[in-house]
mmCIF file of C-alpha atoms in Angstrom:
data_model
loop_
_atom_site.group_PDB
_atom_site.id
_atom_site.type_symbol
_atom_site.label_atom_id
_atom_site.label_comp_id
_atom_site.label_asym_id
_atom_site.label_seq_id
_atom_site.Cartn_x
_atom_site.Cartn_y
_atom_site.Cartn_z
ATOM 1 C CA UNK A 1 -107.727 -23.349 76.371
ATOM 2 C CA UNK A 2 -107.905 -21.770 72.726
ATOM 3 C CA UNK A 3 -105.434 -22.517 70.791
ATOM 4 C CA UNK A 4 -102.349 -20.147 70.764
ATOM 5 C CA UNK A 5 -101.744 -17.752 67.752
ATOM 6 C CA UNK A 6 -98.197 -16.597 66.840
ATOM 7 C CA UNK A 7 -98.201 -13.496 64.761
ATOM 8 C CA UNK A 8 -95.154 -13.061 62.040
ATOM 9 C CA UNK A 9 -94.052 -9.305 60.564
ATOM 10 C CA UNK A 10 -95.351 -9.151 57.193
ATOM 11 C CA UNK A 11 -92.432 -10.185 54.583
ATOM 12 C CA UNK A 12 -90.870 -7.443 51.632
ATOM 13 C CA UNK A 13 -93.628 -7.655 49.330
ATOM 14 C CA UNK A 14 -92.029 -9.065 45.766
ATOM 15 C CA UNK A 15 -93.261 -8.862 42.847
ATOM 16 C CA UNK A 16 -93.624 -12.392 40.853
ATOM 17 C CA UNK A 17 -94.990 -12.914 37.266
ATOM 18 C CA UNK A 18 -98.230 -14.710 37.324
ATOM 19 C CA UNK A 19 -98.924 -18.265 35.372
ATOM 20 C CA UNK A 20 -100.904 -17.511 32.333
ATOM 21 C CA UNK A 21 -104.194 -19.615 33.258
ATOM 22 C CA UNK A 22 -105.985 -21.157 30.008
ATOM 23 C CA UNK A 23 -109.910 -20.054 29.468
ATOM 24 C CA UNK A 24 -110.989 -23.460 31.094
ATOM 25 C CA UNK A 25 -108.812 -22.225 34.644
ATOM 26 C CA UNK A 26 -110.794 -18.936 34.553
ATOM 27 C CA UNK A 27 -113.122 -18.455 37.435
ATOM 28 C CA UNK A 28 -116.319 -17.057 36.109
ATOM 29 C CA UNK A 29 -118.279 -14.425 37.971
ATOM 30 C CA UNK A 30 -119.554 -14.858 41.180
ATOM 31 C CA UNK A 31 -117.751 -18.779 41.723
ATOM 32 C CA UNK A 32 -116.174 -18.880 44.805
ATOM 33 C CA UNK A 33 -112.615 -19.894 44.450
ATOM 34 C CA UNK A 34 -111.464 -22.384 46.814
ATOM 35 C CA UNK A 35 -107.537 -21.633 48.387
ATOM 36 C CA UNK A 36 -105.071 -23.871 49.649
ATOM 37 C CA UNK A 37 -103.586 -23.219 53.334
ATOM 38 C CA UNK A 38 -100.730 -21.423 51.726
ATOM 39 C CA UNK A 39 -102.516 -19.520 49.504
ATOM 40 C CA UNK A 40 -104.230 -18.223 52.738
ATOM 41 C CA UNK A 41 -101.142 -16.948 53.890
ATOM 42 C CA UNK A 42 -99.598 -15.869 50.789
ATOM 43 C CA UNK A 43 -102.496 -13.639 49.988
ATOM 44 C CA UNK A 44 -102.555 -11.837 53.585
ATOM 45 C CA UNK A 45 -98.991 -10.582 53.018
ATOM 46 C CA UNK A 46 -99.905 -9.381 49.512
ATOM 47 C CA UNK A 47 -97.919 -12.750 47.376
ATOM 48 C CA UNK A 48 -101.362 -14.627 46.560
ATOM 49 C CA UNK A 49 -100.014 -14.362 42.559
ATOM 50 C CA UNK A 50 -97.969 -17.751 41.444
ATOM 51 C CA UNK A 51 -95.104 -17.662 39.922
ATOM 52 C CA UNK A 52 -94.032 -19.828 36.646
ATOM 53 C CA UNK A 53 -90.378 -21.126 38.045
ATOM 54 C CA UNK A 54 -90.064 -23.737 39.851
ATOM 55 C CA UNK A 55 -88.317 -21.482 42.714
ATOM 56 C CA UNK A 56 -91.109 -19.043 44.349
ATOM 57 C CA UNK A 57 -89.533 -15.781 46.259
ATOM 58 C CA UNK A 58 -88.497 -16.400 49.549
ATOM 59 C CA UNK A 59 -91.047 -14.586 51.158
ATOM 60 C CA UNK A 60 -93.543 -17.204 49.635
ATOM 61 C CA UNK A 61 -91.231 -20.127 51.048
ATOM 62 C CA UNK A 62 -91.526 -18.347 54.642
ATOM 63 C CA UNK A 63 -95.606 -18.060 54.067
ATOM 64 C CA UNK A 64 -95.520 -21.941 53.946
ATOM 65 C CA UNK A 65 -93.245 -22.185 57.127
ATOM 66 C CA UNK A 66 -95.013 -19.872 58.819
ATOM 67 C CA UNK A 67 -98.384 -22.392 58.494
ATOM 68 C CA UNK A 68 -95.949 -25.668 59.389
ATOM 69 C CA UNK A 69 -94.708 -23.588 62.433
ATOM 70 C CA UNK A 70 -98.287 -22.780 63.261
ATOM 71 C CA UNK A 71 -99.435 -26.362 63.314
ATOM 72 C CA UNK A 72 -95.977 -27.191 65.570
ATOM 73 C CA UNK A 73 -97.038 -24.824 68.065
ATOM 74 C CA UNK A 74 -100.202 -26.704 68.842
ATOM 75 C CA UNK A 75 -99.359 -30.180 67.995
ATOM 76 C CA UNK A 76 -95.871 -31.767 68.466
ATOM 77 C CA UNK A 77 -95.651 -34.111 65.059
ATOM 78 C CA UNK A 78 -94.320 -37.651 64.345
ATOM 79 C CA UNK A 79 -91.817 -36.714 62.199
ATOM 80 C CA UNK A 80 -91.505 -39.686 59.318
ATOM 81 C CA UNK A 81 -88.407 -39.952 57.065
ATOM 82 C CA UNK A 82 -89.472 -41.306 52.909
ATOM 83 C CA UNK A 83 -86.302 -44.210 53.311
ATOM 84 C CA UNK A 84 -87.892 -45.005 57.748
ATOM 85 C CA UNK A 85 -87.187 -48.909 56.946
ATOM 86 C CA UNK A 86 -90.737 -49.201 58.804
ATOM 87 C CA UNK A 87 -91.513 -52.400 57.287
ATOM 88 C CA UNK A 88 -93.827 -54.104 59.542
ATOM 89 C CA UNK A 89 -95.988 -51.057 59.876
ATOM 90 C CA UNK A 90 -96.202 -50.652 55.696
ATOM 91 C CA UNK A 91 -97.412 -54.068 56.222
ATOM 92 C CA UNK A 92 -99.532 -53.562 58.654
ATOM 93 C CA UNK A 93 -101.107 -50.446 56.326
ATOM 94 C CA UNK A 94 -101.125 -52.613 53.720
ATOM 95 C CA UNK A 95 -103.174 -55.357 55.248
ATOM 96 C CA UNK A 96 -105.691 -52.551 56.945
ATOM 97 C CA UNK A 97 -106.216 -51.466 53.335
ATOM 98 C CA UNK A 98 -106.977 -54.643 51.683
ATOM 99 C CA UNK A 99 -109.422 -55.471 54.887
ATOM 100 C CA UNK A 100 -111.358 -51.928 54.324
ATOM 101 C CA UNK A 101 -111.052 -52.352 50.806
ATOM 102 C CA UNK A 102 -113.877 -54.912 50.746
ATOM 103 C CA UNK A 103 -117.262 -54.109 49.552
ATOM 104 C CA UNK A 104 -116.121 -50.420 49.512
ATOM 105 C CA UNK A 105 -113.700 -50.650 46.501
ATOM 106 C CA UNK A 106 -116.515 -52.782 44.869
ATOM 107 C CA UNK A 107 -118.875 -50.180 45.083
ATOM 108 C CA UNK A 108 -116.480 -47.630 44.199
ATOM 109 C CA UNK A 109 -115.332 -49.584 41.071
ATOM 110 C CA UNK A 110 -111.163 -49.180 43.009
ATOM 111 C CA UNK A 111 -108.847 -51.556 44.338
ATOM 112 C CA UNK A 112 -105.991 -51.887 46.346
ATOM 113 C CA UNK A 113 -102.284 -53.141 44.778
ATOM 114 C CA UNK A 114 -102.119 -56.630 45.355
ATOM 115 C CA UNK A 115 -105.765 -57.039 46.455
ATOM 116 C CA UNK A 116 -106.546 -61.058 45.162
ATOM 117 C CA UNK A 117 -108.325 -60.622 41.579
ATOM 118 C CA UNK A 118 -111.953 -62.477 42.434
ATOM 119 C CA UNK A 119 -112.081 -59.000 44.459
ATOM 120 C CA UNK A 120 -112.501 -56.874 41.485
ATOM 121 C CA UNK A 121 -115.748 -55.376 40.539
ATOM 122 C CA UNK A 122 -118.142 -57.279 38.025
ATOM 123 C CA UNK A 123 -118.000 -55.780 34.365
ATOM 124 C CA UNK A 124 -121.230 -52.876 34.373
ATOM 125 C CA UNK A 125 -120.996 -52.523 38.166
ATOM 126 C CA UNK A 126 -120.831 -48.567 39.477
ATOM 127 C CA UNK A 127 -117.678 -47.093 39.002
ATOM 128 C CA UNK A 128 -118.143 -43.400 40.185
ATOM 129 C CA UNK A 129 -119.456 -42.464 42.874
ATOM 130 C CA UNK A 130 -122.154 -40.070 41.209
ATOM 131 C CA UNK A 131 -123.304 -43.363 39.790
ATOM 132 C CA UNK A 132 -124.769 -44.780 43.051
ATOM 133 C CA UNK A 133 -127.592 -44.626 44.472
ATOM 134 C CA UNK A 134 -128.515 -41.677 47.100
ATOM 135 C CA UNK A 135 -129.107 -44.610 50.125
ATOM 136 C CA UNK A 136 -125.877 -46.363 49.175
ATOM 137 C CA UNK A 137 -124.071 -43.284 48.817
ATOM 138 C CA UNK A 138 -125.433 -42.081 52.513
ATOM 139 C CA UNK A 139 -124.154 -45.374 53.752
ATOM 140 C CA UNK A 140 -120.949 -44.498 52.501
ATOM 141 C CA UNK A 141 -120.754 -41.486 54.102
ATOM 142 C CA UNK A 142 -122.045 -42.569 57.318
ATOM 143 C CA UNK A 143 -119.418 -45.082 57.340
ATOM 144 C CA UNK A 144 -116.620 -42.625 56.485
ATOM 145 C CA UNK A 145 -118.270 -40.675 59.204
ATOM 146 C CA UNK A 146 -117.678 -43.208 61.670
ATOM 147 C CA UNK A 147 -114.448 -44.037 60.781
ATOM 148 C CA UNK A 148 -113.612 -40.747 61.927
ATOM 149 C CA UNK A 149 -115.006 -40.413 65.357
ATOM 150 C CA UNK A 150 -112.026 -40.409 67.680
ATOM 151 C CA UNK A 151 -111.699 -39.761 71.692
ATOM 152 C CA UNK A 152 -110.712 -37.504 73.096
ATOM 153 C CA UNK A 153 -110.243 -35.106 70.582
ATOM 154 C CA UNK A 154 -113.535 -35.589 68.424
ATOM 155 C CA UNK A 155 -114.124 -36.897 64.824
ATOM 156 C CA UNK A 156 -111.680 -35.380 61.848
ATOM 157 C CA UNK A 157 -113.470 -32.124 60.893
ATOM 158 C CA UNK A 158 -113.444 -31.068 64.528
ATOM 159 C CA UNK A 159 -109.706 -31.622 64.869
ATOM 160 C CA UNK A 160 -109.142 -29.558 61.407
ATOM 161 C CA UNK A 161 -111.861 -27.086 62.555
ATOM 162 C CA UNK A 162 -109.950 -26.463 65.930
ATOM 163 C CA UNK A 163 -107.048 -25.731 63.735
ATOM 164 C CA UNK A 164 -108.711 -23.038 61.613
ATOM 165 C CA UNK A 165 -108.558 -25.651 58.780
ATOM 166 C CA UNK A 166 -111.310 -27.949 56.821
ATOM 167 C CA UNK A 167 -111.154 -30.712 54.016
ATOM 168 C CA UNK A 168 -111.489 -30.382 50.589
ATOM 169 C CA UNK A 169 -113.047 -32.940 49.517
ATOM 170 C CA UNK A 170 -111.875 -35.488 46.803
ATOM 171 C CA UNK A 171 -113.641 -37.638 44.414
ATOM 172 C CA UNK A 172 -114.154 -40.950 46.634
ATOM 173 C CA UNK A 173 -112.695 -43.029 43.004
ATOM 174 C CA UNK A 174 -109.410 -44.912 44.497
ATOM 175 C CA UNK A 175 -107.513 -41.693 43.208
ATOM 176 C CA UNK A 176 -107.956 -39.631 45.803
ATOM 177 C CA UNK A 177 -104.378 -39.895 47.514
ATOM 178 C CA UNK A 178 -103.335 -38.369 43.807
ATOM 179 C CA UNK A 179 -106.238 -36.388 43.685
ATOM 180 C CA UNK A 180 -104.842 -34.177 46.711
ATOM 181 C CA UNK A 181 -101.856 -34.273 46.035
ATOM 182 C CA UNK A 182 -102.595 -32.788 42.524
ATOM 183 C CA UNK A 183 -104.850 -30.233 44.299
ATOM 184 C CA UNK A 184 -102.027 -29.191 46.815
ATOM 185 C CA UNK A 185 -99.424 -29.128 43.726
ATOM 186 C CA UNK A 186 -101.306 -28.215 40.266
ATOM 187 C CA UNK A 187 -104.171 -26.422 41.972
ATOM 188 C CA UNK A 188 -106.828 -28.941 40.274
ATOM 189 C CA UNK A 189 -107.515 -32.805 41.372
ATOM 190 C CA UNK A 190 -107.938 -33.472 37.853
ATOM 191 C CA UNK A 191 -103.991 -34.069 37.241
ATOM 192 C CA UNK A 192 -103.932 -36.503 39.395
ATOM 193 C CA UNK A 193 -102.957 -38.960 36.810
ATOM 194 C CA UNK A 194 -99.118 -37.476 36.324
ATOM 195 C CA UNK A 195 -98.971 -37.759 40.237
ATOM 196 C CA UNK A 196 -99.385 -41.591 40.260
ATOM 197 C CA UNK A 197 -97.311 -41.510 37.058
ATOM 198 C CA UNK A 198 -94.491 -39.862 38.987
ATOM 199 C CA UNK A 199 -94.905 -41.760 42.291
ATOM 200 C CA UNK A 200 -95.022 -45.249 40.123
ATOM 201 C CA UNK A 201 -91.616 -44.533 38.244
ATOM 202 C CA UNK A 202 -89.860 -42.731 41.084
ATOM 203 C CA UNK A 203 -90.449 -46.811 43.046
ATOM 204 C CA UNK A 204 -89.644 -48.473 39.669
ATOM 205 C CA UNK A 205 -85.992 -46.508 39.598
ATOM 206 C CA UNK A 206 -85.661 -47.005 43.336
ATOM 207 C CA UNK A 207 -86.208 -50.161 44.026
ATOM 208 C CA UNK A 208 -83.267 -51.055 45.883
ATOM 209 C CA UNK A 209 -85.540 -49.225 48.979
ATOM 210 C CA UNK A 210 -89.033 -49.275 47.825
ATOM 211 C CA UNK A 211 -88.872 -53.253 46.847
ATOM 212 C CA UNK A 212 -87.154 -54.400 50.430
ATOM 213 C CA UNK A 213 -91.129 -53.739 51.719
ATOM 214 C CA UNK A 214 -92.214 -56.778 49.344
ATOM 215 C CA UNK A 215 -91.581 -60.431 49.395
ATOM 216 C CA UNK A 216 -89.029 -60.508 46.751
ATOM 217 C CA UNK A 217 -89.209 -58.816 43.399
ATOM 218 C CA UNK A 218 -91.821 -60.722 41.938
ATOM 219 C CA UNK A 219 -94.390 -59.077 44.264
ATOM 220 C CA UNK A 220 -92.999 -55.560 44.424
ATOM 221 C CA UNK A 221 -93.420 -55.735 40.502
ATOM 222 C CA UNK A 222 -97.045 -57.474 40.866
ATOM 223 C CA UNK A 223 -97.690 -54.110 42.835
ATOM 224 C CA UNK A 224 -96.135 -51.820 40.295
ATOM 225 C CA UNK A 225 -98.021 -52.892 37.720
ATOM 226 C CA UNK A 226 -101.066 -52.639 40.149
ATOM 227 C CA UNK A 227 -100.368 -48.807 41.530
ATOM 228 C CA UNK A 228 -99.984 -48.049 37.471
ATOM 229 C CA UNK A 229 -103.672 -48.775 37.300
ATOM 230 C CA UNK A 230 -105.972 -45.892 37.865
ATOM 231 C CA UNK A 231 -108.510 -46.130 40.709
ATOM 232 C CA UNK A 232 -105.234 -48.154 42.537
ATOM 233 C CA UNK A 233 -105.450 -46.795 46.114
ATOM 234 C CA UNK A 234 -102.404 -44.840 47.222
ATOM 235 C CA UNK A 235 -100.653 -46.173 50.188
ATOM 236 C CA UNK A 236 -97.958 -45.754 52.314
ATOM 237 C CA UNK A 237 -95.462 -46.188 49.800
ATOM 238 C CA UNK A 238 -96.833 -43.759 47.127
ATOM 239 C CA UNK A 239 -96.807 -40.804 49.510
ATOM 240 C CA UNK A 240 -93.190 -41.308 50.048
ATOM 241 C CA UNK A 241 -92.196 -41.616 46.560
ATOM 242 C CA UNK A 242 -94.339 -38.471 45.382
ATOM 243 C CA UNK A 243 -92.679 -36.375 48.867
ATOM 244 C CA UNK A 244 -89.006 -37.520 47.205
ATOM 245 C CA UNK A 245 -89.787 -37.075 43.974
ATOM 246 C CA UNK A 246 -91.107 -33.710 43.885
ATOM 247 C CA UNK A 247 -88.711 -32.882 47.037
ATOM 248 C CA UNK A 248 -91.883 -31.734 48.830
ATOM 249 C CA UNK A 249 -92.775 -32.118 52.604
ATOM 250 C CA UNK A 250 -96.248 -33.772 53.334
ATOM 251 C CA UNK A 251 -98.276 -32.197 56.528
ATOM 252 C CA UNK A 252 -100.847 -35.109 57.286
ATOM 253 C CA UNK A 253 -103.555 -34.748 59.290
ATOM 254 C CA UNK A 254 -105.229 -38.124 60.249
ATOM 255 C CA UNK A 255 -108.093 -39.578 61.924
ATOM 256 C CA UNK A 256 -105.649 -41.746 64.375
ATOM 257 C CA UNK A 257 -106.365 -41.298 67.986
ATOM 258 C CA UNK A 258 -102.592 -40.764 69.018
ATOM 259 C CA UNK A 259 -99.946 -39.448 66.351
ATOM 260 C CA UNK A 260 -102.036 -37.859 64.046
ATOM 261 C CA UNK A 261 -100.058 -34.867 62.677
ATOM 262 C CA UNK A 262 -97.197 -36.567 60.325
ATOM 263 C CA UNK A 263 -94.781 -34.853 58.566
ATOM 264 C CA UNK A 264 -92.848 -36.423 55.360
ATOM 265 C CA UNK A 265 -89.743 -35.062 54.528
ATOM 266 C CA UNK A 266 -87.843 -36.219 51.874
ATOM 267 C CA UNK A 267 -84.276 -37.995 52.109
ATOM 268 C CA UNK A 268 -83.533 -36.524 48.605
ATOM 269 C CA UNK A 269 -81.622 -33.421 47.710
ATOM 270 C CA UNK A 270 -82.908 -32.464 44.562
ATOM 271 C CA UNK A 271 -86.146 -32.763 42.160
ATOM 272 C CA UNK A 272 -85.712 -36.047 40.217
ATOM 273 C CA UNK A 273 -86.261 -34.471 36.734
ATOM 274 C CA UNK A 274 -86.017 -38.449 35.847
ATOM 275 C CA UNK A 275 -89.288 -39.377 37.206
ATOM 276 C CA UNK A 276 -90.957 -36.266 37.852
ATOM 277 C CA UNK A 277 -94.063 -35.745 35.612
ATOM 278 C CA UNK A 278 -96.017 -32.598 35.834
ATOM 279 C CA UNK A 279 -99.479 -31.114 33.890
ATOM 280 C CA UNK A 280 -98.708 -29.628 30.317
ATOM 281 C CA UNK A 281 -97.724 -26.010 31.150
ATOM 282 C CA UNK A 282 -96.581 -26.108 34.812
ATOM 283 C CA UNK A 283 -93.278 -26.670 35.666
ATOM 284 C CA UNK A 284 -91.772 -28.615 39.011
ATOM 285 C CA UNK A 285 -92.960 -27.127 42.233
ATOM 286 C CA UNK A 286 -89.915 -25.879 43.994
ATOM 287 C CA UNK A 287 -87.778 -27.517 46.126
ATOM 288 C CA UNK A 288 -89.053 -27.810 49.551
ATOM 289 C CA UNK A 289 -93.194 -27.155 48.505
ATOM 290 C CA UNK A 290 -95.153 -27.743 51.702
ATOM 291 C CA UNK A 291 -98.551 -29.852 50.900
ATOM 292 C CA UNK A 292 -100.956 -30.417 53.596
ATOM 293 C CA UNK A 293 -103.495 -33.684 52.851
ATOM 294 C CA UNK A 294 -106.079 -35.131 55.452
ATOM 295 C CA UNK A 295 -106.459 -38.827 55.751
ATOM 296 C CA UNK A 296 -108.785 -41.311 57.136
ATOM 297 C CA UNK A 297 -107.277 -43.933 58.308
ATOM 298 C CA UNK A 298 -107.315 -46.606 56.131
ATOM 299 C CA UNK A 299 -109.523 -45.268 53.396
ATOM 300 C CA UNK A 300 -109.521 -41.600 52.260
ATOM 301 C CA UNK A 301 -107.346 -38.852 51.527
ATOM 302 C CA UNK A 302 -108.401 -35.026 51.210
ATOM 303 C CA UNK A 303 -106.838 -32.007 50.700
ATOM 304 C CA UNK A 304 -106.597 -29.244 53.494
ATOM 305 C CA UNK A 305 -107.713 -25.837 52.602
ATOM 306 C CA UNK A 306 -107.847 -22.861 54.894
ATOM 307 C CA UNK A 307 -111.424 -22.584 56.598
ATOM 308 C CA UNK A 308 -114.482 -19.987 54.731
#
């Protein structure tokens, strides 16, 4: 059966002021542009221009609910609170992580927090991915390939495809959790760094929750200072701290057989202006931004963008 479609009355179009975009942000000529679910649906009822507040019209907050009720319609989702007191199953992420993390984070010049030193890449060893070699790159891919396969509903891109959706792909560096998250957020993977900066010291002031997942405060700080590091894999943890922090609601789409649309809402009322860290000219995303991220399970995180 095709999926169903659920048809909304086009909202009062408003008009918003649009973010003045540096030369570098221009598209030239001809480049496709790449848009994000919500742009999608912000541009077919005529509100495709972004405003510079933090608070977008709500018109543009209905576009986003409008995809989120979409996605409900066809899948019923595990909804997952940032302070669930899930410990066992961070663990269990955790330890999935560090097991995948072998040879792959080598070749990838990342790690995981807390991953034993003697695992670290030798000094000169590849560190980006457009530094390895086409047959070891094609393994990699073939393995993320595999990793995806699921019964009965098919491998990752099949599951997005059936949902009029497809991946954006992010640079396979250990950022990449960050990397979509800065996509879905700042419209560029490239600011991923003030997303890990953001999700490190919203943990650090919170550690009455974030540290009970951690044998005792030695070890939660042992993986502070690791998550600081760049090419530190996101985790479990990091998602939750960047959904309270910026007071945004993660739609996850993973490559899990069984519960594999999540949605993180955050337990916080308000933008921690504390913690929050955001590329030189933007401001805070308002309150409530929807983000929608694809992840295979335990290594990779992409953005979602509406499919060409």
């Amino acid at each position: 059966m095709p999926p169903r479609r659920h048809s909304s009355p086009s909202p009062t179009r408003t008009a918003s002021p649009t973010r003045q975009r540096s030369p570098g942000r221009q598209a030239s000529p001809g480049r496709r542009v790449t848009r994000t679910v919500s742009d999608l649906i912000m541009s077919a009822t005529g509100m495709f221009s972004r405003s510079t507040s933090r608070h977008k019209s709500p018109s543009s907050g209905r576009s986003e609910h409008n995809l989120s009720r979409q996605l409900s319609s066809l899948i019923d989702p595990v909804q997952k609170s940032s302070r669930a007191q899930d410990i066992h199953e961070v663990r269990a992420q955790r330890s999935a992580s560090l097991r995948a993390s072998e040879g792959t984070s080598a070749r990838r010049g990342s790690r995981v927090a807390l991953q034993p030193m003697q695992q670290l890449p030798e000094r000169g060893s590849p560190t980006r991915m457009s530094r390895v070699g086409s047959t070891m790159r094609n393994q990699i891919v073939q393995s993320l390939g595999d990793a995806s396969k699921l019964a009965p509903v098919g491998d990752l891109s099949k599951r997005l495809d059936a949902l009029g959706m497809q991946m954006q792909e992010m640079e396979g560096d250990g950022n990449c959790q960050f990397r979509a998250v800065a996509f879905n957020l700042f419209e560029s993977q490239s600011h991923h760094t003030v997303v890990r900066q953001t999700a490190c010291a919203h943990m650090q002031k919170n550690s009455d929750f974030f540290g009970i997942f951690f044998d005792g405060e030695s070890e939660f700080n042992k993986y502070l200072c690791d998550m600081r590091r760049n090419r530190t894999w996101g985790d479990e943890l990091t998602l939750r701290a960047i959904v309270e922090a910026y007071c945004c609601e993660a739609h996850v789409i993973t490559s899990e057989s069984a519960n594999w649309y999540l949605v993180y809402s955050p337990e916080t009322t308000e933008i921690d202006e504390a913690t929050v860290a955001c590329p030189k000219g933007w401001n805070p995303p308002r309150f409530g931004k929807q983000i929608f991220l694809s992840y295979i399970s335990p290594i990779h995180y992409n953005a979602i963008v509406a499919r060409a």
